[in-house]
Short mmCIF file of C-alpha atoms in Angstrom, two decimals:
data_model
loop_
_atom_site.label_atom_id
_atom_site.label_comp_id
_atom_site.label_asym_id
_atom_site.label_seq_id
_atom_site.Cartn_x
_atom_site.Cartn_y
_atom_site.Cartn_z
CA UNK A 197 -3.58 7.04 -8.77
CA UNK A 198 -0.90 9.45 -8.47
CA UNK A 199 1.62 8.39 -5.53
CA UNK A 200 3.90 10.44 -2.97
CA UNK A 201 6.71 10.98 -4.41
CA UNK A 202 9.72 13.26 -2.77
CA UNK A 203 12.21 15.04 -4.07
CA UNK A 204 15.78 15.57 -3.15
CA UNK A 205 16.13 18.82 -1.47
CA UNK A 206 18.08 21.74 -2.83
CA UNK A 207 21.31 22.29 -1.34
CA UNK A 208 21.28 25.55 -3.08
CA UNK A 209 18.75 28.48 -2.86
CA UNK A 210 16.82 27.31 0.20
CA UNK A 211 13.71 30.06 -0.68
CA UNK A 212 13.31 28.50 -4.28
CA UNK A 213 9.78 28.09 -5.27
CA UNK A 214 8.51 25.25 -7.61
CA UNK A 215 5.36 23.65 -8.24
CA UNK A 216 5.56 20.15 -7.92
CA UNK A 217 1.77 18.72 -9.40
CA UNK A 218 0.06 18.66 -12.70
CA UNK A 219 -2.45 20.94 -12.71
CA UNK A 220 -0.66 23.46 -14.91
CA UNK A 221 -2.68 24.41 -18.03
CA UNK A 222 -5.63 26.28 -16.73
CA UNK A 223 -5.52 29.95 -16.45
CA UNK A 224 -4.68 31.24 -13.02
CA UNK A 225 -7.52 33.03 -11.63
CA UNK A 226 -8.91 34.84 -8.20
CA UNK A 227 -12.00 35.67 -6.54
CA UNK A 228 -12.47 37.69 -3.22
CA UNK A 229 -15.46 38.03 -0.97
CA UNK A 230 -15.35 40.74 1.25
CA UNK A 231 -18.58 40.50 3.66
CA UNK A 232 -20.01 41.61 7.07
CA UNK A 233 -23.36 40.62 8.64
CA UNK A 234 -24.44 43.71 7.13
CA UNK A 235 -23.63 42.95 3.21
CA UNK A 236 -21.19 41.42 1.03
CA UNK A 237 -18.90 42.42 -2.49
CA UNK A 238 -17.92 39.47 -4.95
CA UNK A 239 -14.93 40.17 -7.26
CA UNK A 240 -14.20 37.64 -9.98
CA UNK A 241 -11.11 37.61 -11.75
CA UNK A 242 -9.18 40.04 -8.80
CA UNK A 243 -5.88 41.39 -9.74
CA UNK A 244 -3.33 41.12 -6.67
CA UNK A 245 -3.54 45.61 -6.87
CA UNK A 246 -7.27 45.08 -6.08
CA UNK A 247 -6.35 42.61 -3.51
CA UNK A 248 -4.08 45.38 -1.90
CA UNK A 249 -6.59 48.07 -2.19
CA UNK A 250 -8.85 46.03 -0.28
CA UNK A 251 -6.94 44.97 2.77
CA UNK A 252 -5.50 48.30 3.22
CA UNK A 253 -8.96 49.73 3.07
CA UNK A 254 -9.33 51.17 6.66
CA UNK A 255 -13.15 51.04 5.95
CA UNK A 256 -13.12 47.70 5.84
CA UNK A 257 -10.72 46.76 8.01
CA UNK A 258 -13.35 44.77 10.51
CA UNK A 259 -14.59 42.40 7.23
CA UNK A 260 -14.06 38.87 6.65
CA UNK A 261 -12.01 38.70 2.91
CA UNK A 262 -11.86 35.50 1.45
CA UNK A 263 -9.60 35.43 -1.20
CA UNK A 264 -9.60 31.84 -3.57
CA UNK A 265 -6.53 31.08 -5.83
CA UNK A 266 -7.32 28.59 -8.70
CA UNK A 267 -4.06 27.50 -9.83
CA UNK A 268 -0.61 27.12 -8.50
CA UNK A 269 1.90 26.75 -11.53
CA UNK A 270 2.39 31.11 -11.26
CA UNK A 271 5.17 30.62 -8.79
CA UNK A 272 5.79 34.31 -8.70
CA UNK A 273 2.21 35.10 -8.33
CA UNK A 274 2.25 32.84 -4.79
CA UNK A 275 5.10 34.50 -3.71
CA UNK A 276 3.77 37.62 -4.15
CA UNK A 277 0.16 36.79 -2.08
CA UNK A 278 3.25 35.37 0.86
CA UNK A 279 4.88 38.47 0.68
CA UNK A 280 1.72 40.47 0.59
CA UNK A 281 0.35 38.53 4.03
CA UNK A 282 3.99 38.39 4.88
CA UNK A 283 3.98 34.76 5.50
CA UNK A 284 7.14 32.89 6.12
CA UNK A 285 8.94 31.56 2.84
CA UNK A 286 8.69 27.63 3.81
CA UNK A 287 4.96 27.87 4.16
CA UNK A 288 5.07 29.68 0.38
CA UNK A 289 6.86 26.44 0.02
CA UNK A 290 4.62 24.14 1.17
CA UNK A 291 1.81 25.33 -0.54
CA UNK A 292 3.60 24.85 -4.09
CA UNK A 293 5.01 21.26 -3.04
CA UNK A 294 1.59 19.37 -3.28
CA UNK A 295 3.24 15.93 -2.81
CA UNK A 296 3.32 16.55 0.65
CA UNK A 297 0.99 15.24 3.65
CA UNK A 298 -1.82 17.15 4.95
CA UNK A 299 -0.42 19.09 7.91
CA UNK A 300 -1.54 22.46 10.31
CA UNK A 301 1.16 25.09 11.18
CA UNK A 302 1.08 27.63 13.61
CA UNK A 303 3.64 30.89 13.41
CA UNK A 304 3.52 34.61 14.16
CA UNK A 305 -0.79 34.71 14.24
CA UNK A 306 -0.44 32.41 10.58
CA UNK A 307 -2.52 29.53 10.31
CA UNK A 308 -1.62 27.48 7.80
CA UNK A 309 -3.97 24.53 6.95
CA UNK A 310 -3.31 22.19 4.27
CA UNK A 311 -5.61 19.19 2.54
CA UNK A 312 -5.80 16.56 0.14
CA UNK A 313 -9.50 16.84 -2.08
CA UNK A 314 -9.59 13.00 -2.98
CA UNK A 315 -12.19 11.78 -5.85
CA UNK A 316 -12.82 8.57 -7.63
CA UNK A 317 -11.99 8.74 -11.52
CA UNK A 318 -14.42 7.05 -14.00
CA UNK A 319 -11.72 4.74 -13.82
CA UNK A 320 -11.90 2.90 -10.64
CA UNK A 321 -8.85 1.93 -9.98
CA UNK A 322 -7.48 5.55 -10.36
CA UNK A 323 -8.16 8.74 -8.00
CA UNK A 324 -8.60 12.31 -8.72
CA UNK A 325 -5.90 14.09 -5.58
CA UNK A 326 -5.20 17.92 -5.23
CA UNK A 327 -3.95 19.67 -2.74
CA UNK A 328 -5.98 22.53 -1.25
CA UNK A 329 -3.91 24.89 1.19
CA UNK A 330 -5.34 27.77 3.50
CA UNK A 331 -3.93 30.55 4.99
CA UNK A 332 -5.86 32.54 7.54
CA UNK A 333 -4.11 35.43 9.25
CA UNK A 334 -6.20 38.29 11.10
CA UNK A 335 -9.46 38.98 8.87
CA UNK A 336 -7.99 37.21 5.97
CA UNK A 337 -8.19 33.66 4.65
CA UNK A 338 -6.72 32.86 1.27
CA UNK A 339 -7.66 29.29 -0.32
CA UNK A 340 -5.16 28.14 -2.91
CA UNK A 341 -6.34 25.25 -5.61
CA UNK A 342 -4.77 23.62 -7.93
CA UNK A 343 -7.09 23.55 -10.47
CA UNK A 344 -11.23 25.19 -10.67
CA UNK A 345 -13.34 23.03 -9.12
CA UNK A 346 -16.96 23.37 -7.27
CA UNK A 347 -16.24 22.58 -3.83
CA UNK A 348 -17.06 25.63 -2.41
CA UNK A 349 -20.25 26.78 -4.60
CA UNK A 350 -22.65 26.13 -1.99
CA UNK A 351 -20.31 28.22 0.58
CA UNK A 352 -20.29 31.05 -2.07
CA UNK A 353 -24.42 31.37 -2.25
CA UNK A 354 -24.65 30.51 1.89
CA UNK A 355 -22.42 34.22 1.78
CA UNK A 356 -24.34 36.02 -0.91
CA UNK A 357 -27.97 34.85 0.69
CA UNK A 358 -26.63 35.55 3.99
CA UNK A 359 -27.78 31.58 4.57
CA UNK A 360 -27.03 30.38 8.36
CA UNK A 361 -24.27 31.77 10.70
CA UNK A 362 -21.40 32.21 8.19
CA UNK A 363 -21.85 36.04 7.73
CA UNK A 364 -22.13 36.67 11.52
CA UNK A 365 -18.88 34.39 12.02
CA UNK A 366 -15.21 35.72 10.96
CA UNK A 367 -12.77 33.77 8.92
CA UNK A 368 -12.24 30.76 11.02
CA UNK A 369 -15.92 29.98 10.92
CA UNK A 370 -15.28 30.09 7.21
CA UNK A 371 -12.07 28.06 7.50
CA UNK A 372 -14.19 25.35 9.10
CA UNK A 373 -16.93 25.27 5.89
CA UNK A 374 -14.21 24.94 3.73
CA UNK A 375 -12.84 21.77 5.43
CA UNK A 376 -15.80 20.27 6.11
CA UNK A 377 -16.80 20.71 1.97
CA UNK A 378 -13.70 19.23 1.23
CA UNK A 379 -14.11 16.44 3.36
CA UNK A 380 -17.00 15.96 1.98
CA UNK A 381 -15.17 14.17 -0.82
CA UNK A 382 -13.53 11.20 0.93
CA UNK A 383 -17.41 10.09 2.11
CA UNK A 384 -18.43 10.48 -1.74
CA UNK A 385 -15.07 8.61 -2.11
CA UNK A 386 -15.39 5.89 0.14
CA UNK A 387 -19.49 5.47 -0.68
CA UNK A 388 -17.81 5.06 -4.39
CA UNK A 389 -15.67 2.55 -3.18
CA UNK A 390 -18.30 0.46 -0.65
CA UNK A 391 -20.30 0.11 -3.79
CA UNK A 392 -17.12 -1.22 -6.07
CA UNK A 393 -16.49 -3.90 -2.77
CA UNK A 394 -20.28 -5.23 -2.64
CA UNK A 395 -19.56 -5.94 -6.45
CA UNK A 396 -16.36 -7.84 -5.47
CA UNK A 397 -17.83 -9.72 -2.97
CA UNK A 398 -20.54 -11.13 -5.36
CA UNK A 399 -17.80 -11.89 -8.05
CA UNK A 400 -15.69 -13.40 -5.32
CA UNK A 401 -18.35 -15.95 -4.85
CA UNK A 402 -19.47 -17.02 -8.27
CA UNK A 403 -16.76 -16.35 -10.68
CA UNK A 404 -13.19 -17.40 -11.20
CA UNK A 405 -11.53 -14.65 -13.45
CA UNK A 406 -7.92 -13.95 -12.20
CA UNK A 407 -9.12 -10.26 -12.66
CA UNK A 408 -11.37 -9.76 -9.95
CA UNK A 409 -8.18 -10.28 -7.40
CA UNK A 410 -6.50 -8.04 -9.19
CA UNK A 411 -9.48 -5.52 -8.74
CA UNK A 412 -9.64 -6.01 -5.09
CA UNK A 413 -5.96 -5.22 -4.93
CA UNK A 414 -6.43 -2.39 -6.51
CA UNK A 415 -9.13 -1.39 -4.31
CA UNK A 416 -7.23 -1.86 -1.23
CA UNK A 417 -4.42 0.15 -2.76
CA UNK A 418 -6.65 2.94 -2.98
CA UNK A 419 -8.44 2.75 0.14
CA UNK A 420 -5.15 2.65 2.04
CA UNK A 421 -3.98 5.62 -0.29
CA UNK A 422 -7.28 7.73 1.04
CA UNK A 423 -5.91 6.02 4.37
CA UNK A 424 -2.51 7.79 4.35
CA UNK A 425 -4.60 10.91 3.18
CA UNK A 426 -7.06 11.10 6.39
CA UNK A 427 -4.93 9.98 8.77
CA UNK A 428 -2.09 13.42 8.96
CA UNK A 429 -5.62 15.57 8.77
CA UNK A 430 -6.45 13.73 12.05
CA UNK A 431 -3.54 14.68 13.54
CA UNK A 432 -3.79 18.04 12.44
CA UNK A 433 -7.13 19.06 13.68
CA UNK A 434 -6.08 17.16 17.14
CA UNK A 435 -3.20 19.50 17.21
CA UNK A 436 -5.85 22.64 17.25
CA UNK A 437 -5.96 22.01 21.05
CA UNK A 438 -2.21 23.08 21.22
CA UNK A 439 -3.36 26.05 19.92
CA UNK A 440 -6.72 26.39 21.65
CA UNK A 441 -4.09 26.13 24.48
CA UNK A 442 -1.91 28.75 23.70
CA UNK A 443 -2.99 32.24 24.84
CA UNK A 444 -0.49 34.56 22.40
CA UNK A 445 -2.97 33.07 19.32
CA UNK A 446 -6.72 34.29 18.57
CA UNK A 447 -6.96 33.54 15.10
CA UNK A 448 -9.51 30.81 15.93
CA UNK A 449 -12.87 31.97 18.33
CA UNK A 450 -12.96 30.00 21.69
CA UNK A 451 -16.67 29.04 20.65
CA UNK A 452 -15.36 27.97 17.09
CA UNK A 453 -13.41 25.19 18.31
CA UNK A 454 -16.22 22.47 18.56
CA UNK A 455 -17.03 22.95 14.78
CA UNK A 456 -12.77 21.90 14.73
CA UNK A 457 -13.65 19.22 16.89
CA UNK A 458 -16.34 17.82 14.67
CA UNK A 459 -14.10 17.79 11.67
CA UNK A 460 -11.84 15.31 13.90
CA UNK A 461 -14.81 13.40 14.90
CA UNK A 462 -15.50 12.92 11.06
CA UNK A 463 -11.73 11.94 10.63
CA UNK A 464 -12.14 9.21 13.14
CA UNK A 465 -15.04 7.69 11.14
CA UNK A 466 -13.78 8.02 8.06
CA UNK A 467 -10.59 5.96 9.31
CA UNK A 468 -13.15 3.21 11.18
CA UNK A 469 -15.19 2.99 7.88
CA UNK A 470 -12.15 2.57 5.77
CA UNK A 471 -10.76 -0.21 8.46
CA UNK A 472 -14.24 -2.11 7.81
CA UNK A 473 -14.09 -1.68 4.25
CA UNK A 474 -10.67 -2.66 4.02
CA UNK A 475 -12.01 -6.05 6.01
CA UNK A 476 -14.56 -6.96 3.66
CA UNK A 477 -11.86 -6.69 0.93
CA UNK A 478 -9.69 -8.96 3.28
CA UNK A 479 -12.69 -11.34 3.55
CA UNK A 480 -13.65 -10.89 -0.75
CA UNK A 481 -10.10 -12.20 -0.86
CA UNK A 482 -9.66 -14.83 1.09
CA UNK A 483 -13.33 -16.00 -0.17
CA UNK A 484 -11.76 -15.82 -3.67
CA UNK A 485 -9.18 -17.99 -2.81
CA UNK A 486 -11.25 -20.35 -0.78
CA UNK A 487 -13.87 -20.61 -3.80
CA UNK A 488 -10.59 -21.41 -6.36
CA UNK A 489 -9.47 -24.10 -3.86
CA UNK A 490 -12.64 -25.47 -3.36
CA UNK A 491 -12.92 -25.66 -7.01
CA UNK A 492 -9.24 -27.43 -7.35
CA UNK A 493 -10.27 -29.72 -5.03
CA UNK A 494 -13.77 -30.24 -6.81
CA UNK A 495 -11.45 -30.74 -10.32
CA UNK A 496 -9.15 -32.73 -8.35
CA UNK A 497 -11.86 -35.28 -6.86
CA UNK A 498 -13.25 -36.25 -9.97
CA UNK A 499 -10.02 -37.16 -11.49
CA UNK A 500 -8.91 -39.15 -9.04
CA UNK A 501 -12.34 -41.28 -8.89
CA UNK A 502 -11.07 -41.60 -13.03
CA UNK A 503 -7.94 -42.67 -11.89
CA UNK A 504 -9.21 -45.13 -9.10
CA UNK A 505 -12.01 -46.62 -11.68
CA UNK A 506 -9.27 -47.20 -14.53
CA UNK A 507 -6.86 -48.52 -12.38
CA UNK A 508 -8.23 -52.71 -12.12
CA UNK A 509 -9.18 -51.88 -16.26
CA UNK A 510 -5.67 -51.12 -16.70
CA UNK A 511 -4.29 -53.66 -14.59
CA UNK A 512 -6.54 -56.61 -16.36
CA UNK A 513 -5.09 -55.26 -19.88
CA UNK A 514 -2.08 -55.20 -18.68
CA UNK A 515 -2.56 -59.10 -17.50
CA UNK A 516 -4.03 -60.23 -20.73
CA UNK A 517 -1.00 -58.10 -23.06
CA UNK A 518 1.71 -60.47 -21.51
CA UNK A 519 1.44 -62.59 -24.38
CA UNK A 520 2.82 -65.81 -23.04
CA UNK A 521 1.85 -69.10 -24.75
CA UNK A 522 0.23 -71.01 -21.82
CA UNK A 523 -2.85 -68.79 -21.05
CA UNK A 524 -5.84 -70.68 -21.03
CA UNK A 525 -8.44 -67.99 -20.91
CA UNK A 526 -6.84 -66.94 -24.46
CA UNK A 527 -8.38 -69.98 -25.97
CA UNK A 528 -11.52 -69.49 -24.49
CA UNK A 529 -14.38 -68.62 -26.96
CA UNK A 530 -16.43 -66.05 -24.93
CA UNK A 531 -13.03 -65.09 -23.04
CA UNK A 532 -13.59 -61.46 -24.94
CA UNK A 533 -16.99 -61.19 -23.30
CA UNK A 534 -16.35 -62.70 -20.20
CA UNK A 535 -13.27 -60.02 -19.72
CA UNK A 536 -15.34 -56.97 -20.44
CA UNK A 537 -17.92 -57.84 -18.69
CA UNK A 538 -15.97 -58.11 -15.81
CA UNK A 539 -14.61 -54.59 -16.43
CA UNK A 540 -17.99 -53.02 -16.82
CA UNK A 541 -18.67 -54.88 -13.67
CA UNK A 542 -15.95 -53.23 -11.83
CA UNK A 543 -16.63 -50.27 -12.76
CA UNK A 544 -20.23 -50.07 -11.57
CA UNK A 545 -19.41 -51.59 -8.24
CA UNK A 546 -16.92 -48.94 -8.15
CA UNK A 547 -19.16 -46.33 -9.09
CA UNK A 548 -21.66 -47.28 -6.61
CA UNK A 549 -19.56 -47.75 -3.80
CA UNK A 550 -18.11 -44.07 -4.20
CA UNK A 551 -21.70 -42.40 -4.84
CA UNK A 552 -22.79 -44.07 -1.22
CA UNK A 553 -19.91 -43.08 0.31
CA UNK A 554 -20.60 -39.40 -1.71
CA UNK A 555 -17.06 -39.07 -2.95
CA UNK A 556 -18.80 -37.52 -6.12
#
């Protein structure tokens, strides 16, 4: 699982762009949509001219344009898509920095929307995280990735078979599809991880391998990872009121902000279902360490019932090892006998007496 990490600021160059994640082998690519209710144009592989061309097109100047970035490393190429929207250079910032916590900014009609897309690796115990940033400003909204993925497929063919509402809605309808598809990745996350606790619970009961703590440990540091993920989104899409508030911004329809409102709902349930889930690891725990103590105490039982039976045994031997001369039951011809059966005695009596009173 890759954790925050944040970096010293510069004291030098405050506009200095750098991309801080991993995803930086890929080749940089762009696609626009430009779409009405009336039709739509796809254009894979856009150059940043084309781009241009398009948003200074006056006949097209009323069209949604969605414009999706797959790869962040091109610093200058980001700078050049802020310049081009002229967006202020610590949002360019922002989107390049990917350590940093989902957050929702609001400046000169700029809406700037950022996300973590959270996935479960093969591995369980490890999570796939990248950043996903938006930018929506007039009829524009520009999605930057930081690596291709397939979130948004089904968005794509909703446009190009003019499926539901989307095409009769402007960008911020489209800004809400796009967060709701990417949240649709902590359910598949935490569904992954529900199924990974029932698992632990069952080991938790009926098997003692120091691993399976160390799996629910690792479980809970992931589910309080997604956690830390969720919660800043909350907070984010509660702060849309501020700006369902504020009359100087339109960039968001008055009717569009109950689909905003249903992406906080989801936030809230994601966080309870994550607080139960991190309960039942609580409980998987404590059962595991219940189940070894109960165990110890199981081990523990038994050897002291040895210890209690051997005790009179040892202490007759111990008698009978004195060796002084005056002993009589030395001379004794069945003394042998007569002293082991007495042991044997003692310890069935023993024995008995411990089963009734079900010490064993």
């Amino acid at each position: 699982m890759r954790r925050v990490k944040y970096k010293k600021v510069r004291k030098v160059q405050p506009n200095f762009y750098e991309y801080t994640g991993i995803h930086n082998t890929d080749p940089i690519e762009m696609q626009l949509f430009v779409y009405d209710d009336a039709g739509y144009e796809e254009y894979k592989k856009v150059s940043l001219q084309r781009v241009q061309k398009e948003l200074e097109d006056p006949l097209q100047a009323d069209d949604v344009k969605w414009l999706n970035v797959h790869g962040l490393y091109d610093t200058d190429l980001i700078k050049k898509i802020g310049e081009m929207l002229s967006i202020e250079p610590f949002i360019v910032g922002d989107i390049l920095n990917t350590n940093r916590r989902s957050k929702m900014e609001e400046l000169d009609q700029v809406l700037y929307f950022s996300i973590k897309s959270i996935l479960p690796e093969k591995d369980y115990d490890h999570l796939r995280v990248e950043q996903i940033s938006f930018i929506l400003k007039d009829n524009i909204l520009v999605s930057f990735q930081e690596k291709k993925s397939d979130f948004f497929t089904h968005i794509r063919e909703r446009i190009k078979t003019h499926s539901g509402i989307v095409r009769k809605k402007k960008n911020d309808y489209l800004l809400y599809l796009l967060l709701e598809a990417v949240m649709e990745n902590f359910y598949i996350t935490i569904e992954y991880y529900e199924n990974c606790i029932e698992d632990l619970m069952i080991e938790a009961k009926t098997s003692d391998k120091p691993d399976v703590l160390e799996r629910i440990e690792k479980t809970g540091e992931n589910l309080n990872f997604l956690k830390r993920s969720i919660s800043p989104l909350r907070d984010a899409l509660f702060n849309l009121k501020s700006v369902h508030e504020d009359d100087d911004y339109d960039g968001i329809e008055k009717n569009n902000y109950t689909f905003f409102a249903r992406l906080h709902q989801k936030t809230l349930e994601l966080l309870e279902q994550i607080e139960y889930d991190n309960n039942a690891l609580d409980s998987a725990s404590s059962f595991y360490f219940a189940a070894q103590g109960h165990r110890m105490n199981e081990v523990m039982k038994i050897l002291t019932a040895v210890s209690v039976i051997f005790m009179p045994l040892t202490f007759i031997v111990g008698v009978y090892g004195m060796n002084f001369d005056f002993m009589p039951e030395l001379r004794f011809k069945y003394g042998y006998f007569a002293v082991l059966f007495v042991m044997l005695l003692l310890v069935l009596v023993m024995v008995s007496y411990f089963k009734k009173k079900k010490w064993f």
